[in-house]
CSV table of C-alpha atoms in Angstrom, one decimal:
chain,number,residue,atom,x,y,z
W,109,MET,CA,-4.6,-16.7,-0.1
W,110,ASP,CA,-7.2,-18.0,-2.6
W,111,ILE,CA,-10.3,-17.6,-0.4
W,112,SER,CA,-12.5,-19.4,-3.0
W,113,LYS,CA,-10.7,-22.7,-2.1
W,114,LEU,CA,-10.8,-22.8,1.6
W,115,THR,CA,-10.2,-26.2,3.2
W,116,SER,CA,-12.7,-28.0,5.4
W,117,VAL,CA,-10.6,-27.2,8.4
W,118,GLN,CA,-10.8,-23.5,7.6
W,119,LYS,CA,-14.5,-23.6,7.1
W,120,ASP,CA,-14.9,-25.5,10.4
W,121,VAL,CA,-13.0,-22.7,12.2
W,122,LEU,CA,-15.3,-20.2,10.6
W,123,ARG,CA,-18.4,-22.2,11.6
W,124,GLU,CA,-17.2,-22.5,15.2
W,125,ILE,CA,-16.7,-18.8,15.4
W,126,GLY,CA,-20.2,-18.4,13.9
W,127,ASN,CA,-21.7,-20.7,16.5
W,128,ILE,CA,-20.0,-18.9,19.4
W,129,GLY,CA,-21.2,-15.5,18.0
W,130,ALA,CA,-24.7,-16.9,17.6
W,131,GLY,CA,-24.7,-18.1,21.3
W,132,ASN,CA,-23.7,-14.7,22.5
W,133,ALA,CA,-26.3,-13.0,20.2
W,134,ALA,CA,-29.0,-15.3,21.5
W,135,THR,CA,-28.3,-14.2,25.1
W,136,SER,CA,-28.5,-10.6,24.1
W,137,MET,CA,-31.7,-11.1,22.0
W,138,SER,CA,-33.3,-13.0,24.9
W,139,LYS,CA,-32.8,-9.9,27.1
W,140,LEU,CA,-34.3,-7.7,24.4
W,141,LEU,CA,-37.3,-9.9,23.9
W,142,ASP,CA,-37.6,-10.9,27.5
W,143,LYS,CA,-38.0,-14.6,26.4
W,144,LYS,CA,-35.7,-17.5,25.5
W,145,VAL,CA,-34.2,-17.1,22.1
W,146,ASP,CA,-32.3,-19.8,20.2
W,147,MET,CA,-30.0,-19.0,17.3
W,148,GLN,CA,-28.6,-21.5,15.0
W,149,VAL,CA,-25.9,-21.3,12.3
W,150,PRO,CA,-26.8,-24.1,9.8
W,151,SER,CA,-23.8,-23.3,7.6
W,152,VAL,CA,-20.9,-21.0,6.9
W,153,ASN,CA,-19.6,-20.7,3.4
W,154,ILE,CA,-17.4,-18.6,1.2
W,155,VAL,CA,-19.4,-17.2,-1.7
W,156,SER,CA,-18.8,-15.1,-4.8
W,157,TYR,CA,-20.6,-11.8,-5.5
W,158,ASP,CA,-23.0,-13.6,-7.9
W,159,GLU,CA,-23.7,-16.3,-5.3
W,160,MET,CA,-24.5,-13.6,-2.8
W,161,MET,CA,-27.2,-12.4,-5.1
W,162,ASP,CA,-28.6,-15.9,-5.6
W,163,LEU,CA,-28.8,-16.5,-1.8
W,164,ILE,CA,-30.9,-13.5,-1.3
W,165,GLY,CA,-33.3,-14.1,-4.2
W,166,GLY,CA,-31.6,-12.2,-7.0
W,167,PRO,CA,-30.7,-8.6,-7.8
W,168,GLU,CA,-34.3,-7.5,-8.0
W,169,GLU,CA,-35.4,-8.9,-4.7
W,170,LEU,CA,-36.6,-6.3,-2.3
W,171,ILE,CA,-34.6,-6.6,1.0
W,172,VAL,CA,-33.8,-4.9,4.2
W,173,ALA,CA,-30.0,-4.6,4.8
W,174,VAL,CA,-28.2,-3.3,7.8
W,175,PHE,CA,-24.6,-2.3,6.8
W,176,PHE,CA,-21.6,-1.9,9.1
W,177,ARG,CA,-18.1,-0.9,8.3
W,178,ILE,CA,-15.6,-3.0,10.4
W,179,LEU,CA,-13.1,-0.8,12.1
W,180,GLY,CA,-9.8,-1.7,13.7
W,181,GLU,CA,-6.9,-4.0,12.8
W,182,ALA,CA,-8.7,-6.0,10.1
W,183,PRO,CA,-11.0,-3.6,8.2
W,184,GLY,CA,-14.0,-4.9,6.2
W,185,SER,CA,-17.7,-4.7,5.8
W,186,VAL,CA,-20.8,-6.5,7.1
W,187,TYR,CA,-24.3,-6.8,5.8
W,188,LEU,CA,-27.2,-8.3,7.7
W,189,ILE,CA,-29.8,-9.1,5.1
W,190,LEU,CA,-33.4,-10.0,5.6
W,191,SER,CA,-36.3,-10.3,3.3
W,192,ILE,CA,-39.2,-7.9,3.9
W,193,GLU,CA,-41.3,-10.7,5.3
W,194,GLU,CA,-38.5,-11.9,7.7
W,195,ALA,CA,-37.7,-8.3,8.8
W,196,GLU,CA,-41.4,-7.6,9.6
W,197,LEU,CA,-41.7,-10.9,11.5
W,198,LEU,CA,-38.7,-9.9,13.6
W,199,ILE,CA,-40.1,-6.5,14.3
W,200,ASN,CA,-43.4,-7.9,15.3
W,201,GLN,CA,-41.8,-10.5,17.6
W,202,ILE,CA,-39.7,-7.8,19.4
W,203,THR,CA,-42.4,-5.1,19.7
W,204,GLY,CA,-45.4,-7.4,20.1
W,205,ASP,CA,-47.2,-5.1,17.6
W,206,GLN,CA,-48.5,-6.8,14.5
W,207,LYS,CA,-49.5,-3.6,12.8
W,208,ILE,CA,-46.0,-2.1,12.4
W,209,SER,CA,-45.0,-2.3,8.7
W,210,LEU,CA,-42.0,-1.4,6.6
W,211,LEU,CA,-44.1,-0.9,3.5
W,212,SER,CA,-46.8,1.5,4.8
W,213,GLU,CA,-47.9,4.5,2.6
W,214,GLU,CA,-46.3,6.8,5.2
W,215,GLY,CA,-43.0,5.0,4.8
W,216,PRO,CA,-41.1,2.7,7.2
W,217,ASP,CA,-42.1,3.2,10.9
W,218,GLU,CA,-39.3,4.8,12.9
W,219,LEU,CA,-39.7,2.1,15.6
W,220,ALA,CA,-39.3,-0.6,12.9
W,221,ILE,CA,-36.1,0.9,11.7
W,222,SER,CA,-34.8,1.2,15.3
W,223,VAL,CA,-35.6,-2.5,16.0
W,224,ILE,CA,-33.9,-3.8,12.9
W,225,GLN,CA,-30.8,-1.6,13.6
W,226,GLU,CA,-30.6,-2.9,17.2
W,227,ALA,CA,-30.9,-6.5,16.0
W,228,GLY,CA,-28.2,-5.8,13.5
W,229,ASN,CA,-26.0,-4.3,16.3
W,230,ILE,CA,-26.5,-7.4,18.5
W,231,LEU,CA,-25.7,-9.9,15.7
W,232,THR,CA,-22.8,-8.0,14.3
W,233,GLY,CA,-21.3,-7.2,17.6
W,234,SER,CA,-21.6,-10.8,18.8
W,235,TYR,CA,-20.0,-12.3,15.6
W,236,LEU,CA,-17.2,-9.7,15.6
W,237,THR,CA,-16.5,-10.3,19.3
W,238,ALA,CA,-16.2,-14.0,18.7
W,239,LEU,CA,-13.9,-13.4,15.7
W,240,SER,CA,-11.8,-11.0,17.7
W,241,ASP,CA,-11.5,-13.4,20.6
W,242,PHE,CA,-10.3,-16.2,18.4
W,243,THR,CA,-7.8,-14.0,16.5
W,244,SER,CA,-6.7,-11.4,19.1
W,245,ILE,CA,-7.3,-8.9,16.3
W,246,ASN,CA,-9.3,-5.8,17.3
W,247,MET,CA,-12.5,-5.4,15.2
W,248,GLN,CA,-15.3,-3.1,16.0
W,249,PRO,CA,-18.5,-2.3,14.1
W,250,SER,CA,-19.4,1.2,12.9
W,251,ILE,CA,-22.7,2.9,13.4
W,252,PRO,CA,-25.4,0.9,11.5
W,253,LEU,CA,-26.9,2.1,8.3
W,254,LEU,CA,-30.2,0.7,7.2
W,255,SER,CA,-31.4,0.4,3.6
W,256,MET,CA,-34.5,-1.0,2.0
W,257,ASP,CA,-34.2,-1.5,-1.8
W,258,MET,CA,-33.5,-4.1,-4.4
W,259,ALA,CA,-30.6,-6.4,-3.5
W,260,GLY,CA,-28.6,-5.4,-6.6
W,261,ALA,CA,-28.8,-1.7,-5.8
W,262,ILE,CA,-27.9,-2.1,-2.1
W,263,LEU,CA,-24.9,-4.4,-2.6
W,264,THR,CA,-23.5,-2.8,-5.7
W,265,VAL,CA,-23.7,0.8,-4.5
W,266,GLY,CA,-22.6,-0.2,-1.0
W,267,LEU,CA,-19.5,-2.0,-2.2
W,268,LEU,CA,-18.6,0.8,-4.7
W,269,GLU,CA,-19.0,3.5,-2.0
W,270,ILE,CA,-16.4,1.8,0.3
W,271,SER,CA,-14.2,0.9,-2.7
W,272,GLN,CA,-14.5,-2.7,-1.9
W,273,VAL,CA,-12.5,-4.8,-4.3
W,274,THR,CA,-12.8,-8.3,-2.9
W,275,ASP,CA,-14.9,-10.8,-5.0
W,276,PHE,CA,-15.9,-13.0,-2.1
W,277,ALA,CA,-17.7,-12.9,1.2
W,278,ILE,CA,-18.1,-15.2,4.2
W,279,VAL,CA,-21.8,-15.9,4.6
W,280,ILE,CA,-23.1,-17.1,8.0
W,281,ASP,CA,-26.6,-18.5,7.7
W,282,THR,CA,-28.5,-17.4,10.8
W,283,LYS,CA,-31.8,-18.7,12.1
W,284,ILE,CA,-33.5,-17.0,15.1
W,285,SER,CA,-36.4,-18.6,17.0
W,286,ASN,CA,-38.1,-18.0,20.3
W,287,THR,CA,-40.4,-19.9,22.6
W,288,ASP,CA,-43.5,-17.8,21.7
W,289,SER,CA,-43.3,-18.3,17.9
W,290,GLN,CA,-43.7,-21.4,15.8
W,291,ARG,CA,-41.8,-19.9,13.0
W,292,GLY,CA,-38.1,-19.1,13.0
W,293,ILE,CA,-36.6,-16.0,11.3
W,294,GLN,CA,-34.0,-16.7,8.6
W,295,GLY,CA,-31.4,-14.2,7.6
W,296,ASN,CA,-28.0,-13.9,6.0
W,297,PHE,CA,-25.0,-12.4,7.6
W,298,PHE,CA,-22.3,-11.4,5.0
W,299,LEU,CA,-18.8,-10.7,6.3
W,300,LEU,CA,-16.6,-9.0,3.7
W,301,PRO,CA,-13.1,-8.5,5.1
W,302,ASP,CA,-10.9,-6.2,2.9
W,303,PRO,CA,-8.5,-8.4,0.8
W,304,GLU,CA,-5.5,-7.9,3.2
W,305,SER,CA,-7.7,-8.7,6.2
W,306,PHE,CA,-8.6,-12.2,5.0
W,307,HIS,CA,-4.9,-13.1,5.0
W,308,LYS,CA,-4.4,-11.5,8.5
W,309,ILE,CA,-7.4,-13.2,10.0
W,310,PHE,CA,-6.5,-16.7,8.9
W,311,LEU,CA,-2.9,-16.3,9.9
W,312,ALA,CA,-4.1,-15.3,13.3
W,313,LEU,CA,-6.2,-18.5,13.4
W,314,GLY,CA,-3.1,-20.5,12.7
W,315,VAL,CA,-4.3,-21.5,9.2
W,316,LYS,CA,-1.5,-21.4,6.6
W,317,ASP,CA,-2.0,-20.3,3.1
W,318,ASN,CA,-3.4,-23.0,0.9
W,319,GLU,CA,-2.1,-21.7,-2.3
């Protein structure tokens, strides 16, 4: 399957899965924040490695990334990527503490790391559950790993370490907002199924090869 040339139907299927996952994640985030949370998926696209870099501001952009390995019948990898500003806004909204910072001289606050990992757990778990429900393929996230570095270093090293050979990723734009904040949080959720997993997932969704 040439995943760089997905049809509009295939993209619609992916967006529907993204919306269901976002709805499930919003419910979980509402419980975590103890306030109503809304999550939107403005778009779902298939992007190349270079386009991934462009979406997050280029290889030298300082980012926070939560990495998961997808375990089960359709292995792959997941990155939840936030800018430093967006990550700190999320931390402040969840904890209610405006003083917690990822860039303090003492290093990232342990609570800040825990909050971002938990948010990553909720989002990743919700999206993978939605995808599993649609495909009847068992997919589970690994323990999260958090990194804070330049985007090029995180993505390049991460993909090399897992011997990832796919050139494309499914990107689910994710916007999080709650009733107490006038500003939403924008992040990117990159799903990178292993090459054989792309084929397996779309077959399970009833979408034939478009080659």
